[in-house]
Amino acid sequence: QVQLKESGPGLVQPSQTLSLTCTVSGFSLTSYHVHWVRQPPGKGLEWMGVMWSDGDTSYNSALKSRLSISRDTSKSQVFLKMSSLQTEDTATYYCARGSVVTSNWFAYWGQGTLVTVSS
Amino acid sequence: DIVLTQSPALAVSLGQRATISCKTNQNVDYYGNSYMHWYQQKPGQQPKLLIYLASNLASGIPARFSGRGSGTDFTLTIDPVEADDTATYYCQQSRNLWTFGGGTKLELK
């Protein structure tokens, strides 16, 4: 079945770069787009960006200067890197996938990984 | 960017109807579809898809949930509300990339 699982460091120091991995199973990254969404504690959801199935990427304009999404299709992994972290980047980070027919809505989500930015 | 606006909270009684609104600053309709979707999120859990394309019920979602709207005004209705429906509800647009509303926390009176 379709599964997505986020992994990465739970704690990152301010000004450092965050690196997260989304490992997927049950589908191919060359057939489906994978999104990153984050949620600060007690706050709402923010779409961050997408790795399209063709390998292209699109980003939230508010994060574009700091964000990079890449992938390794042989390992079924999508990577997120975000630089110049500040305390306001403390959040649960999710990866998500669209339905069978479209990426317009997110039918599948990972459990999320909490990242705390603190010295 | 398309901005989605939701009321922060709503309190309803068990068995009553809950109507959650979402307004956008741009039209999210395109070729006959409204690119508006709804999610439910309970504390400590990932979001769960409820409604896609404004009015289509996602797989496994009870018929107590319904969605309607077009253009810039959308609503999610839960009727009747059950205790398990206490959660935060988010709208999301996919007409131009993706953005979420701020969420509406549904509480019981």
Short mmCIF file of N, CA and C in Angstrom, two decimals, chain A residues 6-110:
data_model
loop_
_atom_site.label_atom_id
_atom_site.label_comp_id
_atom_site.label_asym_id
_atom_site.label_seq_id
_atom_site.Cartn_x
_atom_site.Cartn_y
_atom_site.Cartn_z
N GLU A 6 8.66 10.42 6.82
CA GLU A 6 9.64 11.48 6.94
C GLU A 6 10.70 11.10 7.98
N SER A 7 11.92 11.55 7.73
CA SER A 7 12.99 11.34 8.71
C SER A 7 13.96 12.51 8.65
N GLY A 8 14.63 12.73 9.77
CA GLY A 8 15.59 13.82 9.84
C GLY A 8 15.92 14.15 11.27
N PRO A 9 16.76 15.15 11.48
CA PRO A 9 17.18 15.52 12.83
C PRO A 9 16.04 16.18 13.58
N GLY A 10 15.86 15.90 14.80
CA GLY A 10 14.80 16.53 15.58
C GLY A 10 15.16 17.94 16.01
N LEU A 11 16.47 18.24 16.03
CA LEU A 11 16.94 19.53 16.51
C LEU A 11 17.96 20.10 15.54
N VAL A 12 17.75 21.37 15.20
CA VAL A 12 18.67 22.07 14.31
C VAL A 12 19.00 23.42 14.94
N GLN A 13 20.23 23.84 14.81
CA GLN A 13 20.63 25.13 15.38
C GLN A 13 20.24 26.28 14.44
N PRO A 14 19.94 27.43 15.01
CA PRO A 14 19.63 28.59 14.17
C PRO A 14 20.76 28.88 13.20
N SER A 15 20.37 29.32 12.02
CA SER A 15 21.24 29.66 10.88
C SER A 15 21.74 28.44 10.13
N GLN A 16 21.48 27.24 10.65
CA GLN A 16 21.95 26.03 9.98
C GLN A 16 20.96 25.60 8.90
N THR A 17 21.32 24.54 8.18
CA THR A 17 20.50 24.00 7.10
C THR A 17 19.79 22.73 7.56
N LEU A 18 18.50 22.67 7.28
CA LEU A 18 17.69 21.49 7.59
C LEU A 18 17.71 20.53 6.41
N SER A 19 17.92 19.25 6.72
CA SER A 19 17.84 18.21 5.69
C SER A 19 16.85 17.14 6.13
N LEU A 20 15.82 16.93 5.33
CA LEU A 20 14.82 15.91 5.62
C LEU A 20 14.70 14.95 4.46
N THR A 21 14.30 13.72 4.78
CA THR A 21 14.08 12.70 3.76
C THR A 21 12.66 12.17 3.86
N CYS A 22 12.02 12.00 2.73
CA CYS A 22 10.71 11.35 2.65
C CYS A 22 10.92 10.04 1.88
N THR A 23 10.76 8.94 2.56
CA THR A 23 10.92 7.63 1.92
C THR A 23 9.54 7.07 1.62
N VAL A 24 9.33 6.73 0.37
CA VAL A 24 8.00 6.29 -0.05
C VAL A 24 8.02 4.82 -0.43
N SER A 25 6.85 4.20 -0.37
CA SER A 25 6.69 2.82 -0.82
C SER A 25 5.29 2.65 -1.38
N GLY A 26 5.14 1.66 -2.24
CA GLY A 26 3.83 1.40 -2.83
C GLY A 26 3.57 2.18 -4.11
N PHE A 27 4.52 3.01 -4.52
CA PHE A 27 4.37 3.75 -5.78
C PHE A 27 5.73 4.25 -6.23
N SER A 28 5.78 4.68 -7.47
CA SER A 28 7.02 5.17 -8.06
C SER A 28 7.06 6.69 -8.10
N LEU A 29 8.21 7.24 -7.77
CA LEU A 29 8.38 8.70 -7.82
C LEU A 29 8.32 9.23 -9.24
N THR A 30 8.49 8.38 -10.21
CA THR A 30 8.41 8.81 -11.61
C THR A 30 6.97 8.83 -12.12
N SER A 31 6.04 8.41 -11.27
CA SER A 31 4.62 8.41 -11.66
C SER A 31 3.77 9.38 -10.84
N TYR A 32 4.26 9.75 -9.67
CA TYR A 32 3.49 10.61 -8.77
C TYR A 32 4.35 11.75 -8.23
N HIS A 33 3.69 12.89 -8.02
CA HIS A 33 4.35 14.05 -7.43
C HIS A 33 4.34 13.89 -5.90
N VAL A 34 5.35 14.40 -5.24
CA VAL A 34 5.43 14.38 -3.78
C VAL A 34 5.60 15.81 -3.26
N HIS A 35 4.78 16.17 -2.30
CA HIS A 35 4.77 17.52 -1.74
C HIS A 35 5.38 17.52 -0.34
N TRP A 36 5.84 18.70 0.06
CA TRP A 36 6.22 18.96 1.45
C TRP A 36 5.29 20.02 2.02
N VAL A 37 4.81 19.75 3.24
CA VAL A 37 3.90 20.65 3.96
C VAL A 37 4.41 20.74 5.39
N ARG A 38 4.38 21.92 5.98
CA ARG A 38 4.82 22.03 7.37
C ARG A 38 3.75 22.69 8.22
N GLN A 39 3.89 22.50 9.53
CA GLN A 39 2.91 23.02 10.48
C GLN A 39 3.60 23.39 11.78
N PRO A 40 3.78 24.69 12.05
CA PRO A 40 4.34 25.10 13.35
C PRO A 40 3.41 24.66 14.48
N PRO A 41 3.94 24.46 15.65
CA PRO A 41 3.12 24.00 16.78
C PRO A 41 1.93 24.91 17.03
N GLY A 42 0.74 24.34 17.04
CA GLY A 42 -0.47 25.10 17.31
C GLY A 42 -0.93 26.00 16.19
N LYS A 43 -0.30 25.87 15.01
CA LYS A 43 -0.67 26.75 13.90
C LYS A 43 -1.14 25.93 12.70
N GLY A 44 -1.38 26.62 11.59
CA GLY A 44 -1.94 25.97 10.42
C GLY A 44 -0.91 25.34 9.50
N LEU A 45 -1.44 24.79 8.40
CA LEU A 45 -0.62 24.09 7.42
C LEU A 45 -0.07 25.07 6.39
N GLU A 46 1.17 24.83 5.98
CA GLU A 46 1.80 25.65 4.95
C GLU A 46 2.39 24.73 3.88
N TRP A 47 1.92 24.90 2.65
CA TRP A 47 2.51 24.16 1.54
C TRP A 47 3.89 24.73 1.24
N MET A 48 4.88 23.85 1.12
CA MET A 48 6.24 24.30 0.92
C MET A 48 6.70 24.14 -0.52
N GLY A 49 6.43 22.99 -1.10
CA GLY A 49 6.91 22.76 -2.45
C GLY A 49 6.58 21.36 -2.92
N VAL A 50 6.89 21.11 -4.19
CA VAL A 50 6.56 19.82 -4.80
C VAL A 50 7.68 19.33 -5.68
N MET A 51 7.92 18.02 -5.62
CA MET A 51 8.78 17.33 -6.59
C MET A 51 7.83 16.68 -7.60
N TRP A 52 7.83 17.22 -8.81
CA TRP A 52 6.97 16.66 -9.84
C TRP A 52 7.51 15.30 -10.29
N SER A 53 6.64 14.50 -10.86
CA SER A 53 7.05 13.16 -11.28
C SER A 53 8.12 13.20 -12.37
N ASP A 54 8.20 14.29 -13.12
CA ASP A 54 9.21 14.39 -14.17
C ASP A 54 10.54 14.93 -13.66
N GLY A 55 10.62 15.19 -12.35
CA GLY A 55 11.86 15.65 -11.75
C GLY A 55 11.95 17.16 -11.57
N ASP A 56 10.97 17.88 -12.09
CA ASP A 56 10.95 19.33 -11.91
C ASP A 56 10.45 19.65 -10.50
N THR A 57 10.62 20.91 -10.09
CA THR A 57 10.18 21.32 -8.76
C THR A 57 9.42 22.65 -8.84
N SER A 58 8.55 22.88 -7.86
CA SER A 58 7.90 24.18 -7.68
C SER A 58 7.91 24.47 -6.19
N TYR A 59 8.02 25.77 -5.87
CA TYR A 59 8.16 26.17 -4.47
C TYR A 59 7.18 27.27 -4.07
N ASN A 60 6.86 27.29 -2.80
CA ASN A 60 6.15 28.41 -2.19
C ASN A 60 7.03 29.64 -2.34
N SER A 61 6.46 30.71 -2.86
CA SER A 61 7.27 31.91 -3.13
C SER A 61 7.90 32.47 -1.86
N ALA A 62 7.25 32.25 -0.73
CA ALA A 62 7.77 32.79 0.53
C ALA A 62 9.00 32.04 1.02
N LEU A 63 9.21 30.83 0.50
CA LEU A 63 10.33 29.99 0.97
C LEU A 63 11.36 29.74 -0.13
N LYS A 64 11.05 30.16 -1.33
CA LYS A 64 11.83 29.77 -2.50
C LYS A 64 13.33 30.03 -2.38
N SER A 65 13.68 31.14 -1.75
CA SER A 65 15.10 31.51 -1.68
C SER A 65 15.89 30.59 -0.76
N ARG A 66 15.20 29.87 0.13
CA ARG A 66 15.89 29.04 1.13
C ARG A 66 15.69 27.54 0.91
N LEU A 67 14.82 27.19 -0.04
CA LEU A 67 14.33 25.81 -0.14
C LEU A 67 14.84 25.10 -1.37
N SER A 68 15.16 23.83 -1.21
CA SER A 68 15.55 22.99 -2.34
C SER A 68 14.97 21.59 -2.13
N ILE A 69 14.33 21.07 -3.16
CA ILE A 69 13.77 19.72 -3.11
C ILE A 69 14.41 18.90 -4.22
N SER A 70 14.83 17.71 -3.87
CA SER A 70 15.47 16.82 -4.84
C SER A 70 15.00 15.39 -4.58
N ARG A 71 15.51 14.43 -5.36
CA ARG A 71 15.06 13.06 -5.16
C ARG A 71 16.10 12.06 -5.63
N ASP A 72 15.95 10.83 -5.16
CA ASP A 72 16.72 9.69 -5.64
C ASP A 72 15.68 8.61 -5.97
N THR A 73 15.37 8.47 -7.22
CA THR A 73 14.30 7.54 -7.59
C THR A 73 14.69 6.09 -7.30
N SER A 74 15.97 5.77 -7.36
CA SER A 74 16.39 4.38 -7.11
C SER A 74 16.16 3.98 -5.65
N LYS A 75 16.16 4.99 -4.78
CA LYS A 75 15.93 4.71 -3.34
C LYS A 75 14.52 5.09 -2.92
N SER A 76 13.71 5.58 -3.85
CA SER A 76 12.34 6.03 -3.55
C SER A 76 12.34 7.08 -2.44
N GLN A 77 13.23 8.05 -2.59
CA GLN A 77 13.36 9.09 -1.57
C GLN A 77 13.29 10.48 -2.19
N VAL A 78 12.62 11.36 -1.47
CA VAL A 78 12.56 12.77 -1.82
C VAL A 78 13.20 13.55 -0.67
N PHE A 79 14.02 14.53 -1.03
CA PHE A 79 14.79 15.26 -0.02
C PHE A 79 14.34 16.72 0.03
N LEU A 80 14.36 17.25 1.24
CA LEU A 80 14.11 18.68 1.43
C LEU A 80 15.31 19.27 2.13
N LYS A 81 15.78 20.38 1.61
CA LYS A 81 16.85 21.14 2.26
C LYS A 81 16.39 22.58 2.37
N MET A 82 16.49 23.12 3.56
CA MET A 82 16.13 24.50 3.78
C MET A 82 17.22 25.18 4.61
N SER A 83 17.68 26.29 4.10
CA SER A 83 18.83 26.96 4.71
C SER A 83 18.39 28.08 5.64
N SER A 84 19.36 28.61 6.36
CA SER A 84 19.17 29.79 7.23
C SER A 84 17.98 29.64 8.16
N LEU A 85 17.95 28.53 8.85
CA LEU A 85 16.81 28.27 9.73
C LEU A 85 16.73 29.26 10.88
N GLN A 86 15.50 29.62 11.23
CA GLN A 86 15.22 30.46 12.39
C GLN A 86 14.22 29.74 13.29
N THR A 87 14.01 30.29 14.47
CA THR A 87 13.11 29.63 15.42
C THR A 87 11.71 29.45 14.85
N GLU A 88 11.30 30.38 13.98
CA GLU A 88 9.96 30.27 13.39
C GLU A 88 9.83 29.12 12.40
N ASP A 89 10.93 28.47 12.07
CA ASP A 89 10.89 27.28 11.21
C ASP A 89 10.63 26.01 12.03
N THR A 90 10.54 26.14 13.33
CA THR A 90 10.16 25.01 14.17
C THR A 90 8.76 24.55 13.76
N ALA A 91 8.65 23.29 13.41
CA ALA A 91 7.38 22.79 12.85
C ALA A 91 7.44 21.28 12.71
N THR A 92 6.26 20.69 12.50
CA THR A 92 6.18 19.33 12.01
C THR A 92 6.17 19.39 10.49
N TYR A 93 7.06 18.62 9.89
CA TYR A 93 7.19 18.61 8.45
C TYR A 93 6.60 17.30 7.90
N TYR A 94 5.68 17.46 6.95
CA TYR A 94 5.02 16.31 6.34
C TYR A 94 5.39 16.20 4.86
N CYS A 95 5.46 14.98 4.37
CA CYS A 95 5.42 14.78 2.92
C CYS A 95 4.07 14.15 2.58
N ALA A 96 3.59 14.44 1.38
CA ALA A 96 2.24 14.01 1.00
C ALA A 96 2.20 13.71 -0.49
N ARG A 97 1.21 12.92 -0.88
CA ARG A 97 1.04 12.56 -2.28
C ARG A 97 -0.40 12.72 -2.69
N GLY A 98 -0.61 12.96 -3.95
CA GLY A 98 -1.96 13.10 -4.47
C GLY A 98 -2.66 11.76 -4.60
N SER A 99 -3.84 11.82 -5.16
CA SER A 99 -4.62 10.60 -5.37
C SER A 99 -4.09 9.86 -6.59
N VAL A 100 -4.78 8.81 -6.98
CA VAL A 100 -4.35 8.01 -8.12
C VAL A 100 -4.38 8.83 -9.41
N VAL A 101 -5.35 9.73 -9.52
CA VAL A 101 -5.56 10.40 -10.80
C VAL A 101 -5.00 11.81 -10.87
N THR A 102 -4.68 12.40 -9.73
CA THR A 102 -4.27 13.79 -9.76
C THR A 102 -3.51 14.16 -8.50
N SER A 103 -2.69 15.21 -8.61
CA SER A 103 -1.99 15.71 -7.43
C SER A 103 -2.69 16.93 -6.86
N ASN A 104 -3.87 17.25 -7.35
CA ASN A 104 -4.55 18.45 -6.88
C ASN A 104 -4.89 18.38 -5.40
N TRP A 105 -5.27 17.22 -4.91
CA TRP A 105 -5.55 17.06 -3.50
C TRP A 105 -4.67 15.95 -2.94
N PHE A 106 -4.41 16.03 -1.64
CA PHE A 106 -3.44 15.14 -1.01
C PHE A 106 -4.16 14.00 -0.30
N ALA A 107 -4.14 12.85 -0.93
CA ALA A 107 -4.85 11.70 -0.38
C ALA A 107 -4.01 10.91 0.61
N TYR A 108 -2.68 11.05 0.51
CA TYR A 108 -1.78 10.28 1.36
C TYR A 108 -0.78 11.20 2.03
N TRP A 109 -0.60 10.99 3.32
CA TRP A 109 0.32 11.80 4.12
C TRP A 109 1.23 10.91 4.95
N GLY A 110 2.43 11.39 5.18
CA GLY A 110 3.28 10.74 6.16
C GLY A 110 2.84 11.12 7.56
#
